[in-house]
XYZ file of C-alpha atoms in Angstrom:
649
model
C 5.953 -13.614 198.139
C 5.111 -16.732 200.197
C 1.778 -18.297 201.155
C 0.669 -18.537 204.787
C -2.169 -20.950 205.640
C -3.862 -19.762 208.831
C -5.658 -21.804 211.489
C -9.085 -21.089 209.973
C -7.913 -22.443 206.602
C -7.601 -19.047 204.917
C -4.451 -18.264 202.909
C -2.489 -14.992 202.928
C 0.421 -13.912 200.788
C 3.220 -12.045 202.589
C 6.720 -10.971 201.712
C 9.419 -13.558 202.246
C 11.277 -12.755 205.471
C 8.188 -11.405 207.247
C 7.996 -12.291 210.940
C 5.107 -14.029 212.647
C 4.446 -10.710 214.387
C 4.245 -8.952 211.003
C 1.560 -11.412 209.908
C -0.384 -10.878 213.140
C -0.196 -7.107 212.670
C -1.374 -7.400 209.083
C -4.415 -9.385 210.224
C -5.397 -6.899 212.942
C -3.847 -4.513 215.417
C -5.695 -6.235 218.249
C -4.273 -9.647 217.320
C -0.757 -8.206 217.243
C -1.357 -6.719 220.679
C -2.637 -10.005 222.157
C -0.359 -12.438 220.296
C 2.059 -14.368 222.514
C 3.654 -17.027 220.333
C 3.431 -18.573 216.870
C 3.041 -22.163 215.739
C 4.676 -22.830 212.371
C 4.017 -26.247 210.826
C 3.217 -27.538 214.293
C 6.337 -26.122 215.980
C 6.204 -23.272 218.510
C 8.296 -20.249 217.537
C 8.900 -16.696 218.733
C 6.802 -13.963 217.154
C 10.093 -12.608 215.765
C 10.583 -15.833 213.774
C 11.073 -15.107 210.058
C 8.944 -16.905 207.476
C 10.901 -17.803 204.326
C 8.688 -20.450 202.705
C 5.059 -21.504 202.437
C 3.873 -22.624 205.889
C 0.875 -23.302 208.089
C 0.667 -20.712 210.858
C -1.327 -20.366 214.061
C -1.007 -17.188 216.102
C -1.630 -18.047 219.739
C -2.826 -15.783 222.531
C -2.909 -16.120 226.298
C -6.287 -17.835 225.900
C -4.489 -20.733 224.163
C -2.674 -23.305 226.317
C 0.631 -22.901 224.454
C 0.254 -19.138 224.718
C -0.202 -19.319 228.491
C 2.794 -21.646 228.813
C 4.992 -19.254 226.854
C 3.740 -16.265 228.834
C 4.466 -17.995 232.145
C 7.852 -19.294 231.033
C 8.883 -15.793 229.967
C 7.860 -14.447 233.366
C 9.984 -17.148 235.012
C 12.984 -15.877 233.005
C 12.324 -12.314 234.109
C 12.196 -13.549 237.701
C 15.507 -15.390 237.220
C 17.101 -12.202 235.905
C 15.773 -10.267 238.899
C 17.242 -12.868 241.288
C 20.644 -12.675 239.560
C 20.553 -8.872 239.722
C 19.859 -8.934 243.451
C 21.927 -11.992 244.395
C 24.738 -12.308 241.805
C 26.252 -15.495 243.303
C 23.001 -17.414 242.654
C 23.212 -20.388 240.277
C 20.314 -21.114 237.925
C 18.704 -24.537 237.548
C 15.379 -24.784 235.648
C 12.330 -22.536 235.317
C 9.345 -24.130 233.560
C 5.748 -23.048 233.252
C 3.260 -25.079 235.259
C -0.513 -25.061 235.505
C -1.600 -21.621 236.733
C 1.940 -20.290 236.973
C 5.649 -20.993 236.917
C 8.636 -21.698 239.122
C 12.398 -21.406 238.978
C 14.942 -23.405 240.984
C 18.039 -21.665 242.333
C 21.148 -22.588 244.293
C 21.509 -19.773 246.827
C 23.651 -19.018 249.863
C 20.594 -18.579 252.121
C 16.924 -19.467 251.775
C 14.550 -16.893 250.340
C 12.253 -15.047 252.746
C 8.949 -13.267 252.102
C 10.902 -9.995 252.190
C 13.186 -11.382 249.458
C 10.158 -12.198 247.288
C 8.931 -8.629 247.626
C 12.357 -7.326 246.538
C 12.395 -9.718 243.576
C 8.916 -8.596 242.490
C 10.031 -4.961 242.612
C 13.118 -5.758 240.543
C 10.976 -7.646 238.003
C 8.877 -4.507 237.542
C 12.055 -2.487 236.943
C 13.191 -5.002 234.324
C 9.846 -4.929 232.527
C 9.794 -1.119 232.502
C 13.057 -1.156 230.486
C 11.110 -2.771 227.605
C 14.020 -4.949 226.444
C 13.166 -7.829 224.115
C 14.158 -11.482 224.281
C 16.798 -12.361 221.678
C 17.399 -15.981 220.673
C 20.777 -17.322 219.584
C 22.167 -20.819 218.996
C 25.638 -22.216 219.669
C 27.524 -25.411 218.836
C 27.880 -27.756 221.830
C 31.515 -26.841 222.620
C 30.779 -23.102 222.519
C 27.612 -23.557 224.572
C 29.555 -25.454 227.255
C 32.273 -22.805 227.241
C 29.681 -20.055 227.730
C 27.911 -21.671 230.711
C 31.265 -22.503 232.325
C 32.305 -18.867 232.012
C 28.977 -17.923 233.639
C 29.686 -20.465 236.417
C 26.334 -22.142 235.775
C 26.957 -25.781 236.781
C 23.361 -26.914 236.357
C 23.178 -25.544 232.821
C 26.373 -27.427 231.993
C 24.785 -30.664 233.228
C 21.669 -29.986 231.154
C 23.711 -29.434 227.991
C 25.704 -32.626 228.563
C 22.438 -34.550 228.833
C 21.135 -33.277 225.485
C 21.308 -35.608 222.437
C 24.316 -35.080 220.185
C 22.170 -33.640 217.396
C 20.201 -31.289 219.656
C 19.951 -27.601 218.794
C 21.374 -25.702 221.767
C 19.724 -22.327 222.112
C 19.984 -19.416 224.531
C 17.961 -16.285 225.142
C 19.495 -12.921 225.905
C 17.467 -10.338 227.780
C 19.472 -7.190 228.387
C 22.687 -8.407 230.017
C 21.038 -11.637 231.188
C 21.619 -14.889 229.261
C 19.940 -18.225 229.955
C 20.007 -21.643 228.310
C 16.511 -22.149 226.927
C 14.657 -23.879 224.086
C 12.075 -21.064 224.043
C 9.957 -19.558 222.728
C 9.364 -16.313 224.638
C 6.996 -13.368 224.419
C 7.735 -10.726 221.795
C 7.142 -7.743 224.038
C 7.593 -8.031 227.812
C 5.320 -5.056 228.524
C 2.560 -7.609 227.841
C 3.469 -9.098 231.268
C 1.462 -6.682 233.390
C 0.310 -8.641 236.415
C 2.320 -11.187 238.402
C 2.772 -12.362 241.954
C 5.470 -14.454 243.624
C 3.629 -16.863 245.884
C 6.131 -18.867 247.888
C 9.665 -20.188 248.238
C 10.349 -23.771 249.211
C 13.036 -26.424 249.050
C 13.289 -28.694 246.007
C 15.868 -31.346 245.180
C 17.716 -30.921 241.894
C 15.855 -33.067 239.364
C 13.524 -34.298 242.120
C 16.179 -36.694 243.458
C 16.657 -36.607 247.235
C 20.291 -37.682 246.707
C 20.944 -34.378 244.904
C 21.469 -30.920 246.333
C 18.527 -29.100 247.875
C 17.714 -25.956 245.891
C 15.340 -23.069 246.526
C 12.230 -22.979 244.341
C 10.211 -19.801 243.894
C 6.627 -20.258 242.698
C 4.753 -17.482 240.951
C 1.748 -16.742 238.819
C 1.134 -14.183 236.084
C -1.551 -12.765 233.802
C -1.858 -10.151 231.064
C -4.481 -8.240 233.091
C -4.625 -7.217 236.748
C -8.247 -8.332 237.184
C -7.328 -11.873 236.076
C -4.569 -11.947 238.672
C -6.923 -10.704 241.387
C -9.473 -13.403 240.549
C -6.790 -16.075 240.613
C -5.368 -14.897 243.938
C -8.864 -15.010 245.429
C -9.152 -18.634 244.278
C -5.794 -19.394 245.875
C -7.005 -17.951 249.163
C -10.076 -20.171 248.988
C -7.830 -23.143 248.184
C -5.718 -22.438 251.272
C -8.851 -22.488 253.415
C -9.936 -25.794 251.866
C -6.495 -27.443 251.901
C -7.046 -30.773 253.662
C -3.596 -30.625 255.239
C -4.614 -27.465 257.098
C -8.366 -27.923 257.503
C -8.152 -31.611 258.408
C -5.966 -30.757 261.381
C -8.113 -27.811 262.451
C -11.228 -30.003 262.420
C -9.459 -32.721 264.415
C -9.800 -35.252 261.588
C -6.147 -36.324 261.448
C -2.727 -35.395 262.676
C 0.882 -36.442 262.280
C 3.659 -36.970 264.781
C 7.381 -36.926 264.075
C 7.925 -39.826 266.481
C 5.456 -41.951 264.501
C 7.064 -41.058 261.175
C 6.556 -39.223 257.920
C 3.739 -40.468 255.708
C 2.037 -42.217 258.645
C -0.961 -40.036 259.565
C -2.960 -40.615 262.717
C -6.703 -40.661 262.073
C -8.320 -39.006 265.066
C -11.788 -40.155 266.242
C -13.636 -37.906 263.777
C -11.486 -39.001 260.833
C -11.716 -42.648 261.852
C -15.518 -42.350 262.029
C -15.733 -40.957 258.482
C -13.539 -43.765 257.155
C -15.597 -46.353 259.062
C -18.804 -44.995 257.483
C -17.230 -45.164 254.027
C -15.884 -48.676 254.544
C -19.241 -50.033 255.712
C -20.963 -48.303 252.787
C -18.496 -49.799 250.291
C -18.452 -53.327 251.710
C -22.255 -53.496 251.930
C -22.712 -52.263 248.369
C -20.038 -54.604 247.002
C -21.684 -57.558 248.765
C -24.987 -56.529 247.187
C -23.254 -56.674 243.787
C -21.938 -60.188 244.233
C -18.500 -59.651 245.767
C -17.050 -62.102 248.283
C -15.065 -60.611 251.171
C -11.539 -61.850 251.876
C -9.074 -61.052 254.635
C -5.443 -61.747 253.827
C -2.060 -61.190 255.550
C -0.265 -57.852 255.665
C 2.994 -59.477 254.597
C 4.317 -62.437 252.659
C 7.571 -64.194 251.893
C 9.595 -62.869 248.999
C 8.671 -66.085 247.125
C 5.120 -64.805 246.523
C 6.308 -61.443 245.186
C 8.862 -63.141 242.933
C 6.083 -65.084 241.221
C 4.000 -61.916 240.697
C 6.988 -59.844 239.555
C 6.751 -57.284 242.338
C 10.104 -58.364 243.772
C 11.872 -57.822 240.462
C 10.036 -54.675 239.350
C 8.694 -53.042 242.519
C 11.046 -54.038 245.349
C 12.401 -50.487 245.809
C 8.862 -49.370 246.601
C 8.345 -52.055 249.256
C 9.226 -52.354 252.932
C 11.411 -55.464 253.130
C 11.849 -57.370 256.395
C 15.108 -59.297 256.489
C 18.248 -59.693 254.404
C 18.296 -62.145 251.498
C 22.009 -62.815 251.993
C 21.606 -63.720 255.669
C 18.048 -64.849 256.419
C 16.423 -68.056 255.181
C 13.113 -66.271 254.813
C 12.701 -62.650 253.782
C 9.312 -60.969 254.016
C 7.793 -57.892 252.420
C 4.893 -55.770 253.642
C 2.327 -55.924 250.888
C 2.156 -52.996 248.429
C -1.059 -54.449 246.935
C -3.399 -57.381 247.549
C -3.504 -59.090 244.143
C -1.084 -61.986 244.869
C -3.017 -62.813 248.054
C -6.443 -62.869 246.422
C -4.969 -64.981 243.641
C -4.021 -67.497 246.335
C -7.629 -67.374 247.570
C -8.829 -68.165 244.044
C -6.401 -71.098 243.787
C -7.761 -72.668 246.962
C -10.061 -74.820 244.805
C -10.235 -75.663 241.124
C -12.765 -73.416 239.378
C -15.119 -74.217 236.527
C -16.399 -71.731 233.964
C -19.688 -72.001 235.873
C -17.953 -70.467 238.931
C -16.922 -67.365 237.015
C -17.010 -64.464 237.298
C -15.429 -64.672 240.728
C -15.446 -61.302 242.478
C -13.283 -60.799 245.572
C -13.138 -57.617 247.620
C -11.099 -56.620 250.642
C -10.559 -53.541 252.761
C -6.769 -53.784 252.508
C -4.048 -52.044 254.457
C -1.064 -51.548 252.150
C 2.492 -50.251 252.529
C 4.627 -48.392 249.997
C 8.079 -47.001 250.616
C 7.506 -43.536 249.178
C 10.417 -41.095 249.223
C 10.315 -38.438 251.934
C 9.961 -35.649 249.383
C 6.711 -37.184 248.095
C 4.838 -37.187 251.417
C 1.796 -34.927 251.562
C -0.944 -35.004 254.194
C -3.389 -37.826 253.472
C -2.767 -37.836 249.726
C 0.705 -39.424 249.607
C 1.411 -41.720 252.551
C 3.399 -44.856 253.359
C 0.584 -46.854 254.963
C -2.961 -46.611 253.650
C -6.207 -48.537 253.368
C -7.814 -49.258 250.033
C -11.112 -50.639 248.701
C -9.345 -53.336 246.732
C -10.871 -56.048 244.608
C -10.097 -58.588 241.883
C -12.431 -60.193 239.392
C -11.483 -63.454 237.677
C -13.413 -63.694 234.411
C -13.609 -65.563 231.142
C -12.799 -63.672 227.932
C -16.524 -63.519 227.152
C -17.256 -61.918 230.540
C -14.464 -59.332 230.416
C -16.387 -56.397 228.932
C -19.549 -56.787 231.023
C -17.566 -57.177 234.246
C -15.365 -54.192 233.414
C -18.495 -52.137 232.771
C -19.903 -53.358 236.078
C -16.807 -52.122 237.888
C -17.084 -48.691 236.262
C -20.784 -48.583 237.132
C -19.933 -49.324 240.780
C -17.277 -46.595 240.827
C -19.622 -44.058 239.263
C -22.301 -44.949 241.838
C -19.865 -44.194 244.656
C -18.678 -40.979 242.999
C -22.296 -39.850 242.497
C -23.145 -40.610 246.121
C -20.111 -38.682 247.350
C -21.096 -35.752 245.125
C -17.827 -35.646 243.193
C -18.713 -37.307 239.889
C -18.589 -33.981 238.051
C -15.052 -33.383 239.384
C -13.409 -36.559 238.052
C -11.766 -37.278 234.704
C -10.775 -40.555 233.026
C -7.299 -41.510 231.816
C -6.457 -44.588 229.739
C -2.956 -45.494 230.951
C -0.857 -47.494 228.479
C 2.578 -49.055 228.502
C 5.674 -47.434 227.012
C 6.996 -49.819 224.318
C 10.372 -48.037 224.456
C 10.816 -49.097 228.098
C 9.650 -52.692 227.879
C 11.958 -53.681 230.744
C 9.489 -52.015 233.133
C 6.716 -54.475 232.217
C 5.941 -58.168 232.032
C 4.450 -59.766 228.952
C 5.068 -59.431 225.219
C 4.367 -56.499 222.923
C 1.599 -58.560 221.304
C -0.063 -59.169 224.680
C 0.117 -55.472 225.515
C -1.324 -54.362 222.197
C -4.120 -56.924 222.457
C -5.114 -55.949 226.016
C -4.900 -52.232 225.254
C -7.105 -52.642 222.206
C -9.628 -54.558 224.325
C -9.658 -51.839 226.957
C -10.001 -49.072 224.367
C -12.978 -50.889 222.838
C -14.633 -51.243 226.243
C -14.040 -47.563 227.076
C -15.491 -46.525 223.727
C -18.556 -48.684 224.363
C -18.939 -47.006 227.767
C -19.032 -43.657 225.922
C -16.892 -41.880 228.510
C -14.487 -39.071 227.672
C -10.919 -40.150 228.341
C -7.382 -39.153 227.495
C -4.590 -41.612 226.686
C -1.333 -41.525 228.674
C 1.649 -43.541 227.501
C 3.945 -45.007 230.153
C 1.376 -44.851 232.989
C 0.233 -48.492 232.938
C 0.845 -50.965 235.764
C 3.701 -53.360 235.032
C 1.219 -56.198 234.372
C -1.431 -54.445 232.283
C -3.155 -51.272 231.030
C -5.521 -49.412 233.323
C -8.284 -46.861 233.531
C -7.220 -44.170 235.988
C -9.850 -41.937 237.516
C -8.303 -38.550 238.247
C -9.182 -35.793 240.678
C -7.549 -32.385 241.123
C -6.861 -31.111 244.611
C -7.564 -27.505 245.554
C -4.123 -26.469 244.318
C -4.730 -27.912 240.860
C -2.480 -30.962 241.238
C -4.013 -34.027 239.651
C -3.955 -37.329 241.532
C -5.209 -40.790 240.648
C -7.906 -41.792 243.128
C -9.207 -45.015 241.550
C -7.829 -47.536 239.052
C -9.268 -50.388 237.007
C -6.757 -52.660 235.305
C -6.948 -55.507 232.809
C -4.304 -58.117 233.605
C -3.349 -60.705 231.012
C -0.146 -61.963 232.703
C -0.496 -62.867 236.385
C -2.953 -65.731 235.879
C -0.375 -67.552 233.805
C 2.454 -66.712 236.227
C 0.471 -68.141 239.153
C -0.942 -71.066 237.158
C -4.494 -69.838 237.768
C -6.978 -71.819 235.743
C -10.615 -72.643 235.234
C -12.098 -75.566 233.353
C -14.016 -74.392 230.293
C -17.117 -75.979 228.735
C -14.908 -78.338 226.717
C -13.151 -79.617 229.821
C -9.920 -77.760 229.030
C -7.990 -75.670 231.523
C -7.739 -71.975 230.639
C -6.232 -68.903 232.298
C -8.843 -66.338 233.350
C -8.465 -62.627 232.813
C -8.009 -60.652 236.037
C -9.589 -57.240 236.553
C -7.760 -55.360 239.314
C -9.821 -52.517 240.758
C -10.528 -50.185 243.567
C -14.051 -48.903 243.989
C -13.668 -45.822 246.162
C -9.883 -45.775 246.080
C -7.548 -45.199 249.003
C -9.647 -44.140 251.974
C -7.057 -41.623 253.187
C -6.847 -39.952 249.787
C -10.632 -40.013 249.400
C -10.961 -38.412 252.839
C -8.550 -35.662 251.783
C -10.569 -35.128 248.624
C -13.831 -34.873 250.577
C -12.373 -32.411 253.094
C -11.368 -30.128 250.213
C -14.530 -30.661 248.168
C -16.825 -29.708 251.049
C -14.419 -27.408 252.921
C -15.085 -29.586 255.957
C -18.887 -29.287 255.608
C -19.556 -32.992 255.181
C -23.025 -34.159 254.151
C -24.980 -35.309 257.202
C -24.557 -39.025 256.424
C -20.769 -38.626 256.453
C -20.395 -36.032 259.212
C -18.659 -37.497 262.285
C -20.930 -35.330 264.444
C -24.373 -34.775 262.939
C -25.946 -32.741 265.744
C -24.195 -30.407 268.174
C -26.304 -29.582 271.256
C -25.694 -26.340 273.137
C -27.426 -26.073 276.544
C -27.565 -22.437 277.660
C -27.197 -23.134 281.401
C -26.743 -26.010 283.836
C -30.501 -26.222 284.428
C -30.910 -27.287 280.804
C -28.456 -30.216 280.988
C -30.943 -32.901 282.095
C -33.253 -32.211 279.160
C -30.282 -31.997 276.783
C -28.968 -35.422 277.771
C -32.461 -36.917 277.538
C -32.576 -35.682 273.965
C -29.119 -37.074 273.306
C -30.262 -40.571 274.298
C -33.318 -40.252 272.051
C -31.193 -39.213 269.072
C -28.732 -42.035 269.663
C -31.590 -44.584 269.646
C -32.086 -43.593 265.984
C -28.381 -43.858 265.168
C -27.808 -40.096 265.113
C -24.305 -38.998 266.143
C -24.568 -36.269 268.786
C -22.204 -34.156 270.867
C -23.145 -31.969 273.835
C -21.161 -28.845 274.701
C -21.703 -28.801 278.471
C -18.910 -26.325 279.225
C -19.573 -23.371 281.513
C -19.238 -20.881 278.658
C -21.632 -18.315 277.239
C -24.032 -19.586 274.583
C -22.596 -17.033 272.123
C -19.123 -18.507 272.563
C -20.467 -22.039 272.143
C -22.293 -21.065 268.946
C -19.160 -19.507 267.452
C -17.144 -22.637 268.298
C -19.828 -24.942 266.893
C -19.947 -23.035 263.602
C -16.206 -23.522 263.177
C -16.739 -27.273 263.544
C -19.101 -27.209 260.509
C -21.534 -29.805 261.934
C -24.769 -30.165 259.905
C -27.120 -29.207 262.760
C -26.879 -27.122 265.897
C -29.522 -27.232 268.653
C -29.682 -24.464 271.262
C -31.455 -25.690 274.418
C -32.880 -23.069 276.786
C -35.909 -22.429 279.011
C -38.388 -22.335 276.101
C -37.203 -25.685 274.752
C -37.351 -27.332 278.183
C -40.811 -25.926 278.878
C -42.277 -26.760 275.451
C -40.414 -30.062 275.040
C -39.160 -29.091 271.615
C -35.869 -27.946 270.065
C -34.521 -24.829 268.346
C -32.692 -25.906 265.178
C -30.059 -24.233 263.061
C -29.094 -25.996 259.832
C -25.607 -25.363 258.527
C -26.942 -25.555 254.970
C -30.424 -23.986 255.293
C -29.931 -21.512 258.121
C -32.300 -20.979 261.061
C -35.177 -23.491 261.106
C -36.595 -22.263 264.430
C -38.591 -24.345 266.901
C -39.273 -27.920 265.790
C -41.021 -30.967 267.169
C -38.429 -33.526 268.210
C -40.038 -36.420 266.309
C -40.296 -34.355 263.120
C -36.638 -33.358 263.347
C -35.536 -36.964 263.923
C -37.702 -38.199 261.034
C -36.287 -35.612 258.622
C -32.681 -36.154 259.700
C -32.899 -39.959 259.520
C -34.302 -39.639 255.985
C -31.477 -37.262 255.038
C -28.917 -39.748 256.389
C -30.469 -42.866 254.885
C -30.785 -41.309 251.419
C -27.224 -39.957 251.707
C -28.532 -36.570 250.639
C -26.110 -33.831 249.647
C -27.575 -30.413 250.379
C -26.362 -27.146 248.908
C -23.537 -25.759 251.012
C -23.665 -22.134 252.187
């Protein structure tokens, strides 16, 4: 007999050689039915794994993250088998689980169609109905390579060659299908009851655009049909909210192949939203003691060599000129920090001058790869609410807290504070060549930041290898409608650039010292924030942000004079108004106006002209009926000035 310590701390004795599944069954029939994978001494294992010594054991279900990952990964393998059954010449690449689903990459003779996905789904159901189990086996490296060569699986051969010499090389057999895989997999595939293949798209092997383009099939899966139905409904809602689709439909932005990939065109409505945000940010930052700067869009390579960008970030920059030919080579700026450092160095500073807070609405340029471009979220030219604070060591914590307070104020005002998460991004000591500074400097600055974050009492996760090359940072994360997490705002503590640029202040003892630099954005990249707001509100922007706050719909030509009189009155109070003066029916105009999602719609007819009032429909509150013009203006101006966020219908 051996002793098994379970997750709740209880201990069970079982026969040596019992499987994880046997233990689950002994605990309860329901647990055995719902079990997906085991965790033995912290390592994930198949439920068929035999227990031959005293161990700690957790039996994980679909409700557990590792259970969901295993469930999804197993479904990806079943999909790969179905593809090989239907298209035998296909070569397999990789098939991991991802959040809310899975994918598998294939090299195929022709791209998959929607009809192909339907065939693959049908074949997956046939495979599952056969009730065959996954069987794990391990091979020495030479035998593993021989096997994948015989199977003509080039990508698997490359994966094996990249494994460490001491790696365990395992495969899983499922019927006549064999795939290289670390596992684990589900014990019984009949547990996979509900799945859906969602799309097929191109994907470069290993995400490198220099490699072959493969076909990637995305799917999702659940143990119950009702869970799948709920998830698919959420996906449909996400499609409707997708900023890349909705932003174009609402005439907020567009792209043009002659302009270039990653270079979106903000249309008048999108430009108006960004203008509102920029004025809001700059005014609030000025109120909090920031000084506005305006610096060049490019600089000589000399500046970037001092900062380290040229050595560590050049591939991500747009470079103008050739160092081997031209006397001067320029780079479009990927960030503003070296420029604002030059502003600081314009005069010698005393400790009495600090903290020095600079802000700038900065246009930046980053040479993103073509495969990374996505709507307004990943672009090559963007505008950012950038800022740098030069502080003494004693001021560091209070100023950092002030930056976070400013960010939280903006997030609260935008109505998205509950949607953000915090990530403490640290350096990777095993890849020190990616960073400037010593290990001691990194540990010291990271400990300072951790202390500050703990004092702020915010929930954060730590992420190794995500720091900037010159210091650790607090990343504020937001998930788009498809579940992909993006960084929208960063705050960084920089211990290195002040010394590199010979930035100093004179302390109270008359000695020159290097200040700390806090790099920060306050509302992030305006394009990315705009994308986030489109998705958050499904295009139904709060009135203060809406590019058109009131849409006026005159019923007939005889109502136009009164309508345009009203328009002038609204505009006197700063209200943004549009008039639909087309010779269309009022029903058609109303339907069109609803699609535009403007906060208020006014229908102007004979009654309104005669009574000198307006008939109001609120997007968020429904029909408000006849209203006095002054009362409506008063209420709307208050809603705009307080930046109110009403419940969306």
